[in-house]
Structures are given as structure tokens and as C-alpha cells.
mmCIF file of C-alpha atoms in Angstrom:
data_model
loop_
_atom_site.group_PDB
_atom_site.id
_atom_site.type_symbol
_atom_site.label_atom_id
_atom_site.label_comp_id
_atom_site.label_asym_id
_atom_site.label_seq_id
_atom_site.Cartn_x
_atom_site.Cartn_y
_atom_site.Cartn_z
ATOM 1 C CA MET A 1 -31.239 27.275 -4.922
ATOM 2 C CA ALA A 2 -28.907 25.830 -2.279
ATOM 3 C CA GLY A 3 -27.399 23.431 -4.800
ATOM 4 C CA VAL A 4 -26.697 26.257 -7.242
ATOM 5 C CA LEU A 5 -25.175 28.552 -4.617
ATOM 6 C CA ASP A 6 -22.932 25.758 -3.312
ATOM 7 C CA ASN A 7 -21.192 25.508 -6.683
ATOM 8 C CA PRO A 8 -17.821 27.311 -6.831
ATOM 9 C CA VAL A 9 -18.687 28.497 -10.334
ATOM 10 C CA VAL A 10 -21.221 30.828 -8.692
ATOM 11 C CA GLY A 11 -18.476 32.413 -6.592
ATOM 12 C CA MET A 12 -16.494 33.115 -9.750
ATOM 13 C CA ALA A 13 -19.454 34.516 -11.680
ATOM 14 C CA PRO A 14 -18.624 38.176 -10.829
ATOM 15 C CA TRP A 15 -15.059 37.700 -12.112
ATOM 16 C CA ILE A 16 -16.278 36.054 -15.283
ATOM 17 C CA ILE A 17 -18.774 38.873 -15.880
ATOM 18 C CA PHE A 18 -16.108 41.501 -15.305
ATOM 19 C CA SER A 19 -13.325 39.930 -17.369
ATOM 20 C CA LEU A 20 -15.622 39.359 -20.363
ATOM 21 C CA LEU A 21 -17.359 42.748 -20.280
ATOM 22 C CA VAL A 22 -14.567 45.156 -19.427
ATOM 23 C CA GLY A 23 -13.052 47.117 -22.298
ATOM 24 C CA PRO A 24 -12.878 50.597 -23.796
ATOM 25 C CA GLY A 25 -15.910 52.560 -22.622
ATOM 26 C CA ARG A 26 -17.252 49.644 -20.546
ATOM 27 C CA PHE A 27 -15.324 49.796 -17.252
ATOM 28 C CA GLU A 28 -18.147 51.319 -15.192
ATOM 29 C CA LEU A 29 -20.697 48.876 -16.611
ATOM 30 C CA ALA A 30 -18.445 45.860 -16.044
ATOM 31 C CA VAL A 31 -17.456 46.723 -12.481
ATOM 32 C CA GLY A 32 -21.010 47.754 -11.581
ATOM 33 C CA LEU A 33 -22.513 44.464 -12.787
ATOM 34 C CA ALA A 34 -19.721 42.426 -11.188
ATOM 35 C CA LEU A 35 -20.151 44.157 -7.819
ATOM 36 C CA ALA A 36 -23.939 43.783 -7.976
ATOM 37 C CA ALA A 37 -23.544 40.081 -8.782
ATOM 38 C CA ALA A 38 -21.042 39.607 -5.925
ATOM 39 C CA VAL A 39 -23.270 41.286 -3.341
ATOM 40 C CA THR A 40 -26.438 39.546 -4.542
ATOM 41 C CA LEU A 41 -24.919 36.060 -4.662
ATOM 42 C CA THR A 42 -23.272 36.474 -1.251
ATOM 43 C CA ALA A 43 -26.509 37.719 0.306
ATOM 44 C CA LEU A 44 -28.470 34.821 -1.198
ATOM 45 C CA THR A 45 -25.880 32.300 -0.004
ATOM 46 C CA HIS A 46 -26.057 33.500 3.603
ATOM 47 C CA LEU A 47 -29.838 33.763 3.434
ATOM 48 C CA VAL A 48 -30.133 30.147 2.291
ATOM 49 C CA HIS A 49 -27.352 28.892 4.578
ATOM 50 C CA ARG A 50 -28.010 30.845 7.770
ATOM 51 C CA GLY A 51 -24.972 30.907 10.035
ATOM 52 C CA SER A 52 -22.576 29.661 7.346
ATOM 53 C CA SER A 53 -19.030 30.991 7.467
ATOM 54 C CA TRP A 54 -17.680 33.465 4.938
ATOM 55 C CA LYS A 55 -15.802 31.978 2.023
ATOM 56 C CA LEU A 56 -12.504 33.259 0.695
ATOM 57 C CA LEU A 57 -13.981 33.883 -2.737
ATOM 58 C CA GLU A 58 -16.943 35.828 -1.341
ATOM 59 C CA LEU A 59 -14.647 38.197 0.523
ATOM 60 C CA ALA A 60 -12.381 38.555 -2.512
ATOM 61 C CA ASP A 61 -15.368 39.249 -4.787
ATOM 62 C CA ILE A 62 -16.780 42.093 -2.746
ATOM 63 C CA THR A 63 -13.429 43.594 -1.740
ATOM 64 C CA PHE A 64 -11.963 43.595 -5.243
ATOM 65 C CA PHE A 65 -14.969 44.984 -7.088
ATOM 66 C CA ALA A 66 -15.869 47.528 -4.415
ATOM 67 C CA THR A 67 -12.283 48.784 -4.585
ATOM 68 C CA MET A 68 -12.429 48.896 -8.379
ATOM 69 C CA ALA A 69 -15.704 50.810 -8.237
ATOM 70 C CA VAL A 70 -14.242 53.446 -5.887
ATOM 71 C CA ILE A 71 -11.104 53.769 -8.020
ATOM 72 C CA GLY A 72 -13.275 54.161 -11.114
ATOM 73 C CA LEU A 73 -15.258 56.960 -9.483
ATOM 74 C CA LEU A 74 -12.156 58.871 -8.365
ATOM 75 C CA ALA A 75 -9.832 58.067 -11.267
ATOM 76 C CA SER A 76 -8.569 60.637 -13.723
ATOM 77 C CA GLU A 77 -9.364 60.254 -17.383
ATOM 78 C CA GLY A 78 -5.937 58.726 -18.051
ATOM 79 C CA THR A 79 -6.275 56.222 -15.206
ATOM 80 C CA LEU A 80 -9.754 55.288 -16.371
ATOM 81 C CA ARG A 81 -8.440 54.593 -19.873
ATOM 82 C CA TRP A 82 -5.733 52.369 -18.366
ATOM 83 C CA LEU A 83 -8.340 50.485 -16.349
ATOM 84 C CA GLU A 84 -10.559 50.046 -19.409
ATOM 85 C CA THR A 85 -7.625 48.503 -21.237
ATOM 86 C CA TYR A 86 -5.939 46.372 -18.570
ATOM 87 C CA ALA A 87 -8.479 45.740 -15.786
ATOM 88 C CA GLY A 88 -9.506 42.448 -17.388
ATOM 89 C CA GLU A 89 -5.966 41.135 -17.121
ATOM 90 C CA VAL A 90 -5.711 42.444 -13.553
ATOM 91 C CA ALA A 91 -8.896 40.593 -12.577
ATOM 92 C CA ASN A 92 -7.792 37.358 -14.235
ATOM 93 C CA ILE A 93 -4.351 37.491 -12.605
ATOM 94 C CA ALA A 94 -5.925 38.288 -9.217
ATOM 95 C CA LEU A 95 -8.155 35.227 -9.393
ATOM 96 C CA ALA A 96 -5.255 33.044 -10.547
ATOM 97 C CA VAL A 97 -3.289 34.256 -7.509
ATOM 98 C CA ILE A 98 -6.252 33.405 -5.266
ATOM 99 C CA ALA A 99 -6.508 29.927 -6.807
ATOM 100 C CA PHE A 100 -2.834 29.004 -6.637
ATOM 101 C CA GLY A 101 -2.348 30.839 -3.339
ATOM 102 C CA SER A 102 -5.144 28.852 -1.702
ATOM 103 C CA MET A 103 -3.518 25.659 -3.004
ATOM 104 C CA ALA A 104 -0.140 26.765 -1.619
ATOM 105 C CA VAL A 105 -1.617 27.091 1.891
ATOM 106 C CA ARG A 106 -3.321 23.693 1.421
ATOM 107 C CA THR A 107 -6.854 25.064 1.400
ATOM 108 C CA PRO A 108 -7.989 25.189 -2.250
ATOM 109 C CA PHE A 109 -10.823 27.680 -2.373
ATOM 110 C CA THR A 110 -13.302 25.196 -3.893
ATOM 111 C CA ILE A 111 -13.079 23.078 -0.756
ATOM 112 C CA GLN A 112 -15.240 25.567 1.157
ATOM 113 C CA TYR A 113 -18.044 24.958 -1.344
ATOM 114 C CA ALA A 114 -17.479 21.209 -1.536
ATOM 115 C CA ARG A 115 -17.735 20.773 2.248
ATOM 116 C CA GLU A 116 -21.324 22.039 2.099
ATOM 117 C CA GLN A 117 -22.234 19.231 -0.293
ATOM 118 C CA VAL A 118 -20.576 16.160 1.253
ATOM 119 C CA ASP A 119 -20.577 14.395 4.605
ATOM 120 C CA PRO A 120 -17.943 15.695 7.087
ATOM 121 C CA SER A 121 -16.468 12.193 7.273
ATOM 122 C CA LEU A 122 -15.142 12.707 3.730
ATOM 123 C CA TRP A 123 -13.535 16.112 4.277
ATOM 124 C CA HIS A 124 -10.048 14.750 4.969
ATOM 125 C CA THR A 125 -10.009 11.805 2.582
ATOM 126 C CA ARG A 126 -7.408 11.714 -0.162
ATOM 127 C CA GLY A 127 -9.988 11.615 -2.954
ATOM 128 C CA PHE A 128 -11.896 14.639 -1.646
ATOM 129 C CA LEU A 129 -8.747 16.719 -1.242
ATOM 130 C CA ARG A 130 -7.334 15.662 -4.619
ATOM 131 C CA THR A 131 -10.589 16.565 -6.360
ATOM 132 C CA ASN A 132 -10.544 20.076 -4.932
ATOM 133 C CA TYR A 133 -6.880 20.595 -5.786
ATOM 134 C CA MET A 134 -7.597 19.561 -9.374
ATOM 135 C CA ILE A 135 -10.658 21.799 -9.756
ATOM 136 C CA THR A 136 -9.002 24.798 -8.113
ATOM 137 C CA GLY A 137 -5.940 24.288 -10.304
ATOM 138 C CA ALA A 138 -8.121 24.107 -13.410
ATOM 139 C CA TRP A 139 -9.623 27.487 -12.586
ATOM 140 C CA GLY A 140 -6.181 28.949 -11.909
ATOM 141 C CA VAL A 141 -4.961 27.777 -15.316
ATOM 142 C CA ALA A 142 -8.121 29.055 -17.030
ATOM 143 C CA PHE A 143 -7.678 32.546 -15.664
ATOM 144 C CA LEU A 144 -3.971 32.571 -16.499
ATOM 145 C CA VAL A 145 -4.880 31.668 -20.088
ATOM 146 C CA ALA A 146 -7.495 34.426 -20.157
ATOM 147 C CA ALA A 147 -5.000 36.941 -18.735
ATOM 148 C CA ALA A 148 -2.359 35.936 -21.295
ATOM 149 C CA ALA A 149 -4.838 36.223 -24.176
ATOM 150 C CA GLY A 150 -5.962 39.661 -23.034
ATOM 151 C CA ALA A 151 -2.370 40.821 -22.611
ATOM 152 C CA ILE A 152 -1.490 39.693 -26.147
ATOM 153 C CA GLY A 153 -4.457 41.581 -27.525
ATOM 154 C CA ASP A 154 -3.603 44.751 -25.582
ATOM 155 C CA LEU A 155 0.194 44.786 -25.606
ATOM 156 C CA VAL A 156 1.162 42.902 -28.770
ATOM 157 C CA LEU A 157 -1.731 43.403 -31.174
ATOM 158 C CA HIS A 158 -2.815 46.753 -29.656
ATOM 159 C CA ASP A 159 -6.396 45.664 -30.297
ATOM 160 C CA PRO A 160 -8.406 45.153 -27.061
ATOM 161 C CA GLY A 161 -11.476 44.198 -29.071
ATOM 162 C CA ASN A 162 -9.738 41.459 -31.049
ATOM 163 C CA ILE A 163 -12.232 38.624 -31.471
ATOM 164 C CA TRP A 164 -9.654 35.922 -30.649
ATOM 165 C CA THR A 165 -7.730 37.402 -27.731
ATOM 166 C CA GLY A 166 -10.599 39.425 -26.295
ATOM 167 C CA TRP A 167 -13.391 36.895 -26.619
ATOM 168 C CA ILE A 168 -12.886 33.432 -28.126
ATOM 169 C CA ILE A 169 -9.808 32.252 -26.203
ATOM 170 C CA GLN A 170 -11.027 33.712 -22.917
ATOM 171 C CA ILE A 171 -14.516 32.242 -23.253
ATOM 172 C CA LEU A 172 -13.098 28.832 -24.181
ATOM 173 C CA ALA A 173 -10.856 28.891 -21.093
ATOM 174 C CA ILE A 174 -13.806 29.681 -18.822
ATOM 175 C CA VAL A 175 -16.073 27.086 -20.463
ATOM 176 C CA ALA A 176 -13.342 24.469 -20.065
ATOM 177 C CA ALA A 177 -12.995 25.273 -16.343
ATOM 178 C CA VAL A 178 -16.775 25.163 -15.827
ATOM 179 C CA LYS A 179 -17.034 21.809 -17.606
ATOM 180 C CA PHE A 180 -14.085 20.410 -15.641
ATOM 181 C CA THR A 181 -15.749 21.490 -12.373
ATOM 182 C CA VAL A 182 -18.874 19.521 -13.295
ATOM 183 C CA TRP A 183 -17.122 16.559 -14.932
ATOM 184 C CA TYR A 184 -14.169 15.737 -12.692
ATOM 185 C CA PRO A 185 -15.976 14.899 -9.395
ATOM 186 C CA ASP A 186 -17.820 12.033 -11.113
ATOM 187 C CA VAL A 187 -14.531 10.742 -12.522
ATOM 188 C CA ALA A 188 -12.883 10.975 -9.104
ATOM 189 C CA ARG A 189 -15.772 9.118 -7.432
ATOM 190 C CA ALA A 190 -15.605 6.344 -10.029
ATOM 191 C CA GLN A 191 -11.851 6.018 -9.452
ATOM 192 C CA ALA A 192 -12.359 5.911 -5.688
ATOM 193 C CA VAL A 193 -14.945 3.127 -6.010
ATOM 194 C CA ARG A 194 -12.524 1.050 -8.085
ATOM 195 C CA GLU A 195 -9.687 1.659 -5.603
ATOM 196 C CA ALA A 196 -11.916 0.630 -2.694
ATOM 197 C CA ALA A 197 -12.837 -2.564 -4.549
ATOM 198 C CA GLY A 198 -9.177 -3.330 -5.222
ATOM 199 C CA LEU A 199 -9.618 -2.977 -8.981
ATOM 200 C CA PRO A 200 -6.965 -1.462 -11.259
ATOM 201 C CA PRO A 201 -7.642 2.109 -12.456
ATOM 202 C CA GLU A 202 -9.265 2.626 -15.824
ATOM 203 C CA PRO A 203 -8.132 5.226 -18.386
ATOM 204 C CA THR A 204 -9.655 8.631 -17.696
ATOM 205 C CA PRO A 205 -12.695 9.120 -20.010
ATOM 206 C CA TRP A 206 -11.599 12.462 -21.433
ATOM 207 C CA ALA A 207 -14.166 12.298 -24.241
ATOM 208 C CA GLY A 208 -16.933 13.302 -21.835
ATOM 209 C CA PHE A 209 -14.996 16.415 -20.888
ATOM 210 C CA LEU A 210 -14.076 17.347 -24.469
ATOM 211 C CA VAL A 211 -17.550 17.025 -26.056
ATOM 212 C CA PRO A 212 -18.841 20.502 -25.069
ATOM 213 C CA LEU A 213 -15.494 22.090 -25.963
ATOM 214 C CA ALA A 214 -15.629 20.544 -29.433
ATOM 215 C CA GLY A 215 -19.216 21.735 -29.707
ATOM 216 C CA MET A 216 -18.027 25.287 -29.007
ATOM 217 C CA LEU A 217 -16.108 25.220 -32.299
ATOM 218 C CA VAL A 218 -19.402 25.531 -34.200
ATOM 219 C CA PRO A 219 -20.571 28.857 -32.666
ATOM 220 C CA ILE A 220 -16.966 30.078 -32.801
ATOM 221 C CA GLY A 221 -16.905 29.298 -36.520
ATOM 222 C CA ILE A 222 -20.166 31.188 -36.990
ATOM 223 C CA ALA A 223 -18.737 34.170 -35.088
ATOM 224 C CA VAL A 224 -15.617 34.129 -37.261
ATOM 225 C CA LEU A 225 -17.789 34.052 -40.393
ATOM 226 C CA ILE A 226 -19.732 37.083 -39.190
ATOM 227 C CA PHE A 227 -17.092 39.220 -37.501
ATOM 228 C CA ASP A 228 -13.773 38.191 -39.083
ATOM 229 C CA ASN A 229 -12.508 38.301 -42.636
ATOM 230 C CA MET A 230 -11.238 34.701 -42.594
ATOM 231 C CA TRP A 231 -14.416 33.038 -43.887
ATOM 232 C CA TRP A 232 -12.499 29.864 -44.731
ATOM 233 C CA LEU A 233 -11.415 29.479 -41.102
ATOM 234 C CA GLY A 234 -14.988 29.954 -39.905
ATOM 235 C CA ALA A 235 -16.253 27.279 -42.302
ATOM 236 C CA ALA A 236 -13.438 24.913 -41.275
ATOM 237 C CA LEU A 237 -14.225 25.370 -37.576
ATOM 238 C CA ILE A 238 -17.897 24.561 -38.158
ATOM 239 C CA VAL A 239 -17.073 21.371 -40.057
ATOM 240 C CA VAL A 240 -14.352 20.239 -37.632
ATOM 241 C CA GLY A 241 -16.511 21.072 -34.607
ATOM 242 C CA THR A 242 -19.460 19.079 -35.961
ATOM 243 C CA LEU A 243 -17.384 16.010 -36.838
ATOM 244 C CA LEU A 244 -15.308 16.128 -33.650
ATOM 245 C CA THR A 245 -18.379 16.479 -31.453
ATOM 246 C CA LYS A 246 -20.000 13.467 -33.097
ATOM 247 C CA THR A 247 -16.851 11.358 -32.684
ATOM 248 C CA LEU A 248 -16.266 12.338 -29.054
ATOM 249 C CA ARG A 249 -19.924 11.825 -28.139
ATOM 250 C CA SER A 250 -19.766 8.284 -29.517
ATOM 251 C CA ARG A 251 -16.662 7.566 -27.449
ATOM 252 C CA ALA A 252 -18.232 9.086 -24.345
ATOM 253 C CA GLU A 253 -21.272 6.808 -24.763
ATOM 254 C CA GLU A 254 -19.000 3.790 -25.170
ATOM 255 C CA HIS A 255 -16.958 4.640 -22.084
ATOM 256 C CA PRO A 256 -19.205 6.560 -19.640
ATOM 257 C CA THR A 257 -17.795 7.775 -16.321
#
């Protein structure tokens, strides 16, 4: 339980839930589940880690979704419709601001989670700091991509439920950030070991990062076959995803982290 709660992905779970669920007729459900997740995860974290300090993301989670819940209760019908349409973009932009803002003040928000998993002697090393800047930046980019996709669906296509802008692109961005969070620390540790041994750096093994993303093309293709009229695109995505996953997995096995 402690290992799970110490992962920054857990702190972003309420935002992910909200941004993926919110839409016409679903604002109350999305904000209610996000707030419940934020309160529950924060309570569990402080129950497991008694006396631990509050994290930036924990405070942002509860404050943002509690505020959204109150606004939703008091909002007029017109305001509620606006929130149902654009609250996903607001949430994604807010988290991107938190990510890049924490980097600007030289305290990337993932560092508060990382410090609970490593020895204090490593907290100020270049590798530790660089790893947290990279992971925090990856999340910032992911939520900017999700916000941009949602905005295109709402403002350009006028279709909040569009399968590409409302679901596929946003889910891919989040999956990529989750995978990067898991994958990059091992890469950074391997690079640090080589630097300490005086060895030249090796090329970054991107295949290990790209395998699950390529694998996502298969379920995306199936979704396109079922919910979209472009059956040929769905079939192409399934074929390309299968072949690309096989190729990348072979390369990842040849050049492990």
C-alpha cells in the first residue's frame, strides 16, 4: 500500500478520473468521483505515513474538486452547461500549470513523492533532480495535449463526445505519461551507474517506453471499428499496432534498460 501511495500517478488519479469522465450530463458524477478519490487517497496516504507533510498535489486535488463541487451545486443551468462542456479543459490546464509552475520554482511536484522512496543522501544529486524534472515535465505535456484535444473537440468540431478528441488522444497522452513515470527512473539509474563508472553514455532505449503505446493501437482500432464509420482505419490500426508492438518488443529485449 505504501509503495502504491508513494507513486505520483496516484496523486493525479482524481484529475485523470475527472478529465476522462466529465461531459454533457456528467459533471456532477465526474466531480463527485474525483473529489471522493482525492479525499480517500489523501486520507490513506496520511494513515500509512503518519506525520508526513502535505504534498502540493494533495492540496490541489482537494481544493480544486471541492471548489468545483460547490460551484456545481450553486451554478445556474447555463453555467452548469458551460462546466459540462469545458471543465475537462480547465482541469487539464490547471494541472499543467501546477506541473510547469512547480518546475519554475525548482520544486517539481513529483519530488515530494520520490523523496519518500529514496535515501535522503540522494535528494540533492543531479540525477535525482533531473529525473523528477523529466517526469513532472512529461505530465505537464500530457495534460496540455489532453486540454488541446478537448478544446478542438469543443470549439472547432463542436462535438464534445468525439471519439478522437474526447477519448483516444486524451487517454493516449495519460497512458504515455504513466508509462514514462514508470520507465524513466530505471533509465536514469542505468545512466548514472555508467557515469559513475566513467563509461560513455549509451543510446536511450526508447523501445521499452514505446511498446505499451504501440500496443494501445490495437484496442483503439477495435474502438474505431465499433464506434466510428472509418472501418478501414480501425483495421489498419489493429494491423500496425500488432506489427509495431512485436518489432519494438524485440528491440527492447535486445537492448534492455
